[in-house]
Coordinates of C-alpha atoms and ligand atoms in Angstrom, one line a residue:
X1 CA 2.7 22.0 10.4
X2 CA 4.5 19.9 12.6
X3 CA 8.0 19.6 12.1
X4 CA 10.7 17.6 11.8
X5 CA 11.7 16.5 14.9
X6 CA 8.6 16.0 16.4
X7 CA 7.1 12.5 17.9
X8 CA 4.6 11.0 15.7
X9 CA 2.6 7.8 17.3
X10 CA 1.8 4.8 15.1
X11 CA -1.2 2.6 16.1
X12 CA -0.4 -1.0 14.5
X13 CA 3.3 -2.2 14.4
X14 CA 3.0 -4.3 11.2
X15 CA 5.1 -3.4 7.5
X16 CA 2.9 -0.8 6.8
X17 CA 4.0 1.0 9.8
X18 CA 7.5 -0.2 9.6
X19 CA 8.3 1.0 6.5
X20 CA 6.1 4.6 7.4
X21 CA 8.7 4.9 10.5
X22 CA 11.3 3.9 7.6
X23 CA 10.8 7.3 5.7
X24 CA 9.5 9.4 8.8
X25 CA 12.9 8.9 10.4
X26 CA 14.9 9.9 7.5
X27 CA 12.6 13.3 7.3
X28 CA 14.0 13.4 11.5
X29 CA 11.1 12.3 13.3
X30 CA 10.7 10.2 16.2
X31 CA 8.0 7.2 16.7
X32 CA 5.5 5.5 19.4
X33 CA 4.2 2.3 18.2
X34 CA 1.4 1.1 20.5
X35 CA 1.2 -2.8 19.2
X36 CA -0.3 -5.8 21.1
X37 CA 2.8 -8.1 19.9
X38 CA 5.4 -5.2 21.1
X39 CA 8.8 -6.0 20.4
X40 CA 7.7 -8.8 17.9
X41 CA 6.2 -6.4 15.8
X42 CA 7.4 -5.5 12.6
X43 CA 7.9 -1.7 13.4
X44 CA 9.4 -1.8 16.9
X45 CA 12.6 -2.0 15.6
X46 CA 13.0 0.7 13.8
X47 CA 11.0 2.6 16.8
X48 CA 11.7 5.0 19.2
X49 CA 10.0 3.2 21.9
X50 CA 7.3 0.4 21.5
X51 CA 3.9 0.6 23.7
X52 CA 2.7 -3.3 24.3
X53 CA -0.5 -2.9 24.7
X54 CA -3.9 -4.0 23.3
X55 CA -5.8 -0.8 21.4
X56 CA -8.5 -0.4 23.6
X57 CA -6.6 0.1 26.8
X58 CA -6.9 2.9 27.8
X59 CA -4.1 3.5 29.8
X60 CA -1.7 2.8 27.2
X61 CA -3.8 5.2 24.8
X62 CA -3.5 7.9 27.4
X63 CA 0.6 7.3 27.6
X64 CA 0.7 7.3 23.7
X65 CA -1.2 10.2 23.2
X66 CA 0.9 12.1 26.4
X67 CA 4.2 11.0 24.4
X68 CA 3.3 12.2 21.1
X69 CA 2.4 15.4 19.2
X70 CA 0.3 13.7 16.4
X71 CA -1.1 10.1 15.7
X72 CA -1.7 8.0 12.7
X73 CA -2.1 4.7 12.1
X74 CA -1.2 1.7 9.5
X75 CA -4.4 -0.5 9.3
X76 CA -7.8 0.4 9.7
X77 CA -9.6 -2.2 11.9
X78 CA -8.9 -0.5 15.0
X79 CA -11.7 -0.6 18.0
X80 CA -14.4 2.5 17.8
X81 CA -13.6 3.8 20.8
X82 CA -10.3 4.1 20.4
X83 CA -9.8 7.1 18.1
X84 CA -12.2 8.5 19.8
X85 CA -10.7 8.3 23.2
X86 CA -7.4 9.5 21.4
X87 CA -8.9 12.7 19.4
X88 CA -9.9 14.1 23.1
X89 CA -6.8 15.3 23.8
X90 CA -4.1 14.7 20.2
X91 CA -4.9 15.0 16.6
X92 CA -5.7 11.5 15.0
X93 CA -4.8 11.4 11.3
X94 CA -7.3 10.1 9.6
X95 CA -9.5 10.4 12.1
X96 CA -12.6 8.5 13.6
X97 CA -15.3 9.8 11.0
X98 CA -12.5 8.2 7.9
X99 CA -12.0 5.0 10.2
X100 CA -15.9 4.7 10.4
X101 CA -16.5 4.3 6.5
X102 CA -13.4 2.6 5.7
X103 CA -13.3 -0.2 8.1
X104 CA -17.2 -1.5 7.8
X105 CA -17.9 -2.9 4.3
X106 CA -21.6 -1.6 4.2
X107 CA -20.8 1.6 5.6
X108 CA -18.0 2.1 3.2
X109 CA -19.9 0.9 0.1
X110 CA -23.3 3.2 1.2
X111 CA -20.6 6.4 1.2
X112 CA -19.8 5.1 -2.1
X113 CA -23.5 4.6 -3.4
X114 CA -24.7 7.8 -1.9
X115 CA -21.9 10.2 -2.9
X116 CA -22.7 9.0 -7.0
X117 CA -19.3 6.8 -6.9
X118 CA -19.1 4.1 -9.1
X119 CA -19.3 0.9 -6.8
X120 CA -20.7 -3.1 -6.7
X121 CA -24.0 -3.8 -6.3
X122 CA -24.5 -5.3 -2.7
X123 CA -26.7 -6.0 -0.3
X124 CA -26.4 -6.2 3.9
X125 CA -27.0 -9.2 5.1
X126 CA -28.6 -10.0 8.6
X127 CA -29.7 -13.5 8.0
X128 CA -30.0 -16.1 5.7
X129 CA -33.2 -15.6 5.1
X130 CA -31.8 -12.4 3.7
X131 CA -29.2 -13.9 2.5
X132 CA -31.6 -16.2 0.0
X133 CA -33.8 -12.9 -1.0
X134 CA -30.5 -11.2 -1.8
X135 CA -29.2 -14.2 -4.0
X136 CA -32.6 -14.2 -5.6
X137 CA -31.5 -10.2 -6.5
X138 CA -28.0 -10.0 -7.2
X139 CA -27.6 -13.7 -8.4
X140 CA -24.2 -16.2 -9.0
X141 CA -21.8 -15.9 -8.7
X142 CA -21.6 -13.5 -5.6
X143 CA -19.2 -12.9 -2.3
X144 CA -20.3 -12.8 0.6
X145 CA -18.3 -10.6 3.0
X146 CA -18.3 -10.0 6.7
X147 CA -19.2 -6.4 7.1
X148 CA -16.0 -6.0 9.3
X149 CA -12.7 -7.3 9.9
X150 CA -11.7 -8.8 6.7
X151 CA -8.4 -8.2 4.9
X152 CA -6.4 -10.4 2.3
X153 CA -9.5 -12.3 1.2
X154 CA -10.3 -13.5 4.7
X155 CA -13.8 -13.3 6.1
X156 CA -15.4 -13.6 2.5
X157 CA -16.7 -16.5 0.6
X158 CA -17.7 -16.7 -3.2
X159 CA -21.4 -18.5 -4.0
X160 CA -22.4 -20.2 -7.0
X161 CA -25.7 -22.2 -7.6
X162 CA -24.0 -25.0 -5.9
X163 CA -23.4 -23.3 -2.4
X164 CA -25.3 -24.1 1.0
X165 CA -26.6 -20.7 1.9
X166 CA -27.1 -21.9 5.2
X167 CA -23.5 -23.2 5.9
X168 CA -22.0 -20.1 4.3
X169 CA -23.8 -17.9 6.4
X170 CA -22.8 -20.2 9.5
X171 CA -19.0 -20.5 7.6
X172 CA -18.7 -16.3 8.0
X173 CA -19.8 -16.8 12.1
X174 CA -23.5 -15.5 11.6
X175 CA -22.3 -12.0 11.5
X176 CA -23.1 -8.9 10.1
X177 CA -22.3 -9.2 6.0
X178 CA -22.3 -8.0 2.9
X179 CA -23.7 -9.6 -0.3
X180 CA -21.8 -8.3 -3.6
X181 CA -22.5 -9.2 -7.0
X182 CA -19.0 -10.7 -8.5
X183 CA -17.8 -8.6 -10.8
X184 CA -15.8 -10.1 -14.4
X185 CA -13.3 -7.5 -14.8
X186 CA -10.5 -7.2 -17.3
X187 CA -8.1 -6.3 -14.4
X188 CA -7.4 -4.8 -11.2
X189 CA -6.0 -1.9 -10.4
X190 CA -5.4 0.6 -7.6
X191 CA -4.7 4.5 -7.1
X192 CA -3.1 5.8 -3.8
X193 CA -4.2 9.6 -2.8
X194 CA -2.8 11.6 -0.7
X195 CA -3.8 14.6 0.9
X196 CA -2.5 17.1 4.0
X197 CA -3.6 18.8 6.7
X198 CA -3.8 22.0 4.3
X199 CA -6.3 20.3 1.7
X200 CA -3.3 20.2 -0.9
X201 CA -4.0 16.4 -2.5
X202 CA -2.4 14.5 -4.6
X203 CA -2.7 11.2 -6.6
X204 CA 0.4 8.3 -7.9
X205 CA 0.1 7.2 -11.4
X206 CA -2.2 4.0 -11.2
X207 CA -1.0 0.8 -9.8
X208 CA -1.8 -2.5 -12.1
X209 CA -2.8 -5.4 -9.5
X210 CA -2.5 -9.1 -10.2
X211 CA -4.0 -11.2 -7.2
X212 CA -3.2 -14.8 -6.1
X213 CA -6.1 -17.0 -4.0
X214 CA -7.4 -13.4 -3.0
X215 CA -3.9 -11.7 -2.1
X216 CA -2.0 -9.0 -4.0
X217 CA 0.7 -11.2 -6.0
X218 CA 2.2 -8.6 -8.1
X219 CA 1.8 -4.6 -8.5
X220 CA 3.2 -3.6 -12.4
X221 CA 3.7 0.1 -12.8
X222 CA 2.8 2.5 -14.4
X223 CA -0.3 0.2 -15.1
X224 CA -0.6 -0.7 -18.8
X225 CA -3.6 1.2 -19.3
X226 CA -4.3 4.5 -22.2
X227 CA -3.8 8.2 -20.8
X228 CA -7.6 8.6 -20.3
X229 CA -8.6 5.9 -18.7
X230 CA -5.5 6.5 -15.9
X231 CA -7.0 10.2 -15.5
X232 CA -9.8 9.6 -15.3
X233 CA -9.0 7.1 -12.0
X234 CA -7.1 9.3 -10.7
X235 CA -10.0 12.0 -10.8
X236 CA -12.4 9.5 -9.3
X237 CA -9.8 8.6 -6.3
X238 CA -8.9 12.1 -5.6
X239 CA -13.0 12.7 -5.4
X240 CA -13.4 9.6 -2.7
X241 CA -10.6 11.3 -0.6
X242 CA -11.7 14.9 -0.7
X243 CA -15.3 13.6 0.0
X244 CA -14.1 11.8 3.1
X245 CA -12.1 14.7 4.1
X246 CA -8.6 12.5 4.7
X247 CA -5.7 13.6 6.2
X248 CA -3.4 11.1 5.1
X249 CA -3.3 8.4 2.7
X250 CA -6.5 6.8 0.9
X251 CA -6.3 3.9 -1.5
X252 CA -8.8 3.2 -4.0
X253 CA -9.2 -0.3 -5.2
X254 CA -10.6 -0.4 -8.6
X255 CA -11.9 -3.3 -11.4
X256 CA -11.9 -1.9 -14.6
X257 CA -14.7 -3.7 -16.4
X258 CA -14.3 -5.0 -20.1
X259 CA -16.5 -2.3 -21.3
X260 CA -13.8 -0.1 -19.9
X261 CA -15.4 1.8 -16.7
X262 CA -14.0 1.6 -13.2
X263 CA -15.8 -0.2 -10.5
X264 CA -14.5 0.9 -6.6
X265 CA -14.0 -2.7 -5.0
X266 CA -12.8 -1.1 -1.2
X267 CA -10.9 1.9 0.1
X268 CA -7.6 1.5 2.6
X269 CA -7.2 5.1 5.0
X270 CA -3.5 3.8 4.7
X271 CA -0.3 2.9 2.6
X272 CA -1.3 0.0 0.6
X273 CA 0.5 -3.4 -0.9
X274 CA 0.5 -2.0 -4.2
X275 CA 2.2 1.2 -3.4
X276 CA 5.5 -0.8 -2.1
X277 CA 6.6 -0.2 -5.8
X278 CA 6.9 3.4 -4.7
X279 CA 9.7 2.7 -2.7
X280 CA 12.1 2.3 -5.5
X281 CA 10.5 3.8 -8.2
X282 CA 9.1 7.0 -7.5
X283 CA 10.1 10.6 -6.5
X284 CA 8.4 10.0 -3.2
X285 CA 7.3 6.5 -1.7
X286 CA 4.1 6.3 -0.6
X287 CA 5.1 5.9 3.1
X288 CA 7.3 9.1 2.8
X289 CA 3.8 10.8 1.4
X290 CA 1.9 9.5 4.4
X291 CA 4.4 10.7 6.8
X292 CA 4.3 14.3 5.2
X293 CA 0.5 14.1 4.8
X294 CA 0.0 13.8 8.3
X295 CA 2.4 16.1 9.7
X296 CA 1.2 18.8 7.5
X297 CA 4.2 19.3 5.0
X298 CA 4.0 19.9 1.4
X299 CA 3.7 16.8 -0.6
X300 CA 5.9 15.0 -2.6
X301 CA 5.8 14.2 -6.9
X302 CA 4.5 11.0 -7.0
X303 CA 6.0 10.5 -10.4
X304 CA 7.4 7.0 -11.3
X305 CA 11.1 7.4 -12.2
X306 CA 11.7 4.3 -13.8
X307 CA 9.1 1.1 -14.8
X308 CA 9.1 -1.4 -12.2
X309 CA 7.0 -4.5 -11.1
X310 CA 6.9 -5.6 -7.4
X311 CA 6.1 -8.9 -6.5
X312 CA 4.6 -9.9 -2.6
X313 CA 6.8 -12.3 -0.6
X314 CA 4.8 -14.6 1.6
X315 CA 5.6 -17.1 4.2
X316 CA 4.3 -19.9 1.4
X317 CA 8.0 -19.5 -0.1
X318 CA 10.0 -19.9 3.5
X319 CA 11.3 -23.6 4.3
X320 CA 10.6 -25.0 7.8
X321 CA 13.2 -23.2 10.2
X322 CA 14.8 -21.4 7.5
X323 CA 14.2 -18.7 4.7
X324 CA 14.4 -18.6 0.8
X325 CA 17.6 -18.7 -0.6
X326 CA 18.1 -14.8 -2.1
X327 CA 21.0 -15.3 -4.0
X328 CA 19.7 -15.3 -7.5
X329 CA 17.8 -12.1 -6.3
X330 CA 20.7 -10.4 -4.5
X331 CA 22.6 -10.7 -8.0
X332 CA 20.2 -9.1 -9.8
X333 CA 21.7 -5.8 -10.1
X334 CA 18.2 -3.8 -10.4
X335 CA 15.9 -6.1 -8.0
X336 CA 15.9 -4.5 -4.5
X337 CA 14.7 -7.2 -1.7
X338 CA 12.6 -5.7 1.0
X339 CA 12.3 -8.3 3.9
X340 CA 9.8 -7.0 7.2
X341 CA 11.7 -8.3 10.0
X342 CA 9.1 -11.0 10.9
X343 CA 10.5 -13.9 13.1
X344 CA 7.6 -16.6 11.8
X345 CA 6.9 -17.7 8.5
X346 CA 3.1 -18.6 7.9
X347 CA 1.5 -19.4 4.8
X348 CA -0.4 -16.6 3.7
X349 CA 1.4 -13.9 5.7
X350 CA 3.4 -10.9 4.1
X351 CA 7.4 -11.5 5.0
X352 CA 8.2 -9.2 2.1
X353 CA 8.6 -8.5 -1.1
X354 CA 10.9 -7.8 -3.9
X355 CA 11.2 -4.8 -7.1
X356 CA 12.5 -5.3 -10.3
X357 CA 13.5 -2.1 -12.0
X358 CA 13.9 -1.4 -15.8
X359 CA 14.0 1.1 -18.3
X360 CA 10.8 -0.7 -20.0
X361 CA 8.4 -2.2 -18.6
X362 CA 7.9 -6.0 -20.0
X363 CA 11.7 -5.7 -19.7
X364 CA 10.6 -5.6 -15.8
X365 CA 8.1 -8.0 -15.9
X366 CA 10.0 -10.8 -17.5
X367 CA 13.0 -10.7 -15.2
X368 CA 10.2 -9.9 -12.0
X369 CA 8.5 -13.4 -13.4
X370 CA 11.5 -15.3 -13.4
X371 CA 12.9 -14.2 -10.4
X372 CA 10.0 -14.9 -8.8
X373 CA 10.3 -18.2 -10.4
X374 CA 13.6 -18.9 -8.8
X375 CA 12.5 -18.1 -5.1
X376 CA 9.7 -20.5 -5.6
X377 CA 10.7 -24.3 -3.3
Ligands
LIG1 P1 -9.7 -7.6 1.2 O1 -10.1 -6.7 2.2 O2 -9.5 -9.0 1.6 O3 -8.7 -7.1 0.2 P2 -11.5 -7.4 -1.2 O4 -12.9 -7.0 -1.1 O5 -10.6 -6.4 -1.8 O6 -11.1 -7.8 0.3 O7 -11.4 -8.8 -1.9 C1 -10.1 -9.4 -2.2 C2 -10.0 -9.8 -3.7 O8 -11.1 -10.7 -4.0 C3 -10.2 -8.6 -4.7 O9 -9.0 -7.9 -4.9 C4 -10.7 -9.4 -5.9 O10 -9.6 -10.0 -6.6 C5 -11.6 -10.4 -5.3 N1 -13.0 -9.9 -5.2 C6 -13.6 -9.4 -4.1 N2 -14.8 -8.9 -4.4 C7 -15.1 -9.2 -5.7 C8 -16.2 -9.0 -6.5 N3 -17.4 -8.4 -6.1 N4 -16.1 -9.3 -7.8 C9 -15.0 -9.9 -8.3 N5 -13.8 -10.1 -7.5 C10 -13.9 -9.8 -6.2
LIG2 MG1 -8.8 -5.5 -1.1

């Protein structure tokens, strides 16, 4: 166990590791972030000390590792070699042989298909001519993915009879991808696991996902679904993260089909969007889990201690040279505003995001609706 007090490193400086440091400083640790933007990164000021530096120098991996007893990171599409450089001389949580599956598409959905989980039918892709063969297979619609890098929807494209193969192929940059079969689900949903450096796992009530042009919009929880189909996610979830051997946090990404059986869509070695809820509305946040996974320390209950629907604040809402206006938000007495500290508003990118809390649940959702209805320009 490592204990409070210790210096935990953090490779990405982004919300996800901003709010991580958040709850790892209350529990008395100290941070490293090693981030190409340094100070302009989300996390560096709430920091210990910042490393600028690009994640495959080595130098700066070699300083981060000398300056900290354990590493973790907040987003998984970090360079091969750098874990690996990293796990010669400090403990990497979750390490290289998690990072591998999780942050390739086709590797990740292969660990999936060969471990009996329920995921999409795909196909790699190495060429349009394999491309065309694969339509022929899995038909349209389908998405096309590239087999790394993506997140938030980028990198993929949806087909349909009408699409040029050819310019999608060329669209993508003529890399490595993955063909899936698009999937009608009722809804999405999500599970976040947890488990320690002693094998002791756990797994938050399921997260109910609504998504916007490909990005998580708003997270509803506990997800509106019966007591068996929840269980039964959770069981699945906790499987994926004891068969990857995790130390730290896995997120599951589910469809739930409208014959009612879960579908894996992708896996996150990380706190996740949907888990933000977490922060107000549960005995232990997510990033407060992820700090205790990682160091070793029992976990938290995950329990959700009141209803609560979180809705994703992105650089869309900000006007030129300014921000929204919060007042109708800062008024309402249960909606807690979460901004990340980021100085440039983009559309598309995550600024923040806001909780309503309530007693019931559609109580929550209809004030989170028109909330978010009042923030809109
Ligand atoms: P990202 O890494 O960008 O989150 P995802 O694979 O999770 O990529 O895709 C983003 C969103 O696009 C999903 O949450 C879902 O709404 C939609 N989507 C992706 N793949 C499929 C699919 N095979 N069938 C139906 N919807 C999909
Ligand atoms: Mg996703």
């Amino acid at each position: 166990m490592l204990p409070p007090g210790a210096t935990i490193g953090m490779l990405g400086g982004g919300q996800l590791g901003r709010m991580s440091l958040l709850a790892g400083r209350k529990l008395g640790y100290h941070f490293v972030v090693l981030d190409p933007g340094g100070q302009a990164a989300p996390a560096a000021s709430v920091a210990d000390a910042v490393i600028a530096a690009p994640f495959d120098d080595k130098a700066a991996l070699d300083e981060l590792a000398r300056r900290t007893d354990r590493i973790t990171l907040e987003f998984e599409n970090i360079p091969k070699g750098t874990l690996a450089h990293l796990e010669q001389t400090v403990a990497v949580c979750p390490g290289r042989s998690v990072l591998e599956v999780c942050q390739h598409r086709l590797k990740e959905k292969s660990f999936l298909r060969d471990n009996g989980f329920p995921c999409v039918p795909f196909a790699s892709i190495s060429s349009v001519d394999e491309l065309r063969a694969a339509v022929a297979e899995l038909g349209f619609p389908s998405v096309l993915k590239t087999a790394d890098s993506g997140y938030d929807g980028k990198g993929q494209i949806k087909l349909s009879e009408s699409t040029d193969l050819a310019d999608a192929w060329t669209k993508l940059g003529e890399v490595p991808c993955v063909l899936e079969k698009w999937i009608t689900f009722e809804n999405e949903f999500s599970v976040v696991c947890a488990r320690n450096t002693a094998g002791e796992e756990q797994a938050y009530p399921v997260f109910e996902n609504e998504h916007c042009n490909h990005i998580l919009d708003t997270t509803i929880w506990p997800a509106r679904i019966c007591p068996d189909l929840e269980a039964e996610a959770q069981a699945l979830a906790l499987a994926i993260t004891r068969e990857l051997q995790a130390v730290g946090l896995i997120t599951v990404e589910l469809f739930l089909t409208q014959g009612g059986k879960w579908i894996v869509n992708e896996l996150a070695p990380r706190p996740h969007n949907s888990g933000h809820v977490t922060l107000d509305a549960a005995v232990t946040s997510q990033f407060e889990q992820h700090i205790r996974a990682v160091a070793g320390l029992p976990l938290g209950a995950p329990d959700a201690l009141s209803a609560a629907v979180m809705v994703n604040l992105l650089g869309d809402r900000w006007p030129a040279g300014g921000q929204p206006d919060w007042k109708v938000l800062l008024e309402e007495p249960r909606a807690k505003l979460h901004l990340y500290g980021k100085a440039e508003a983009r559309p598309g990118r995550k600024m923040g995001h806001f909780t309503m809390l309530a007693p019931e649940l559609p109580d929550a959702l209809e004030k989170a609706k028109s909330l978010d209805k009042s923030l809109t320009l």
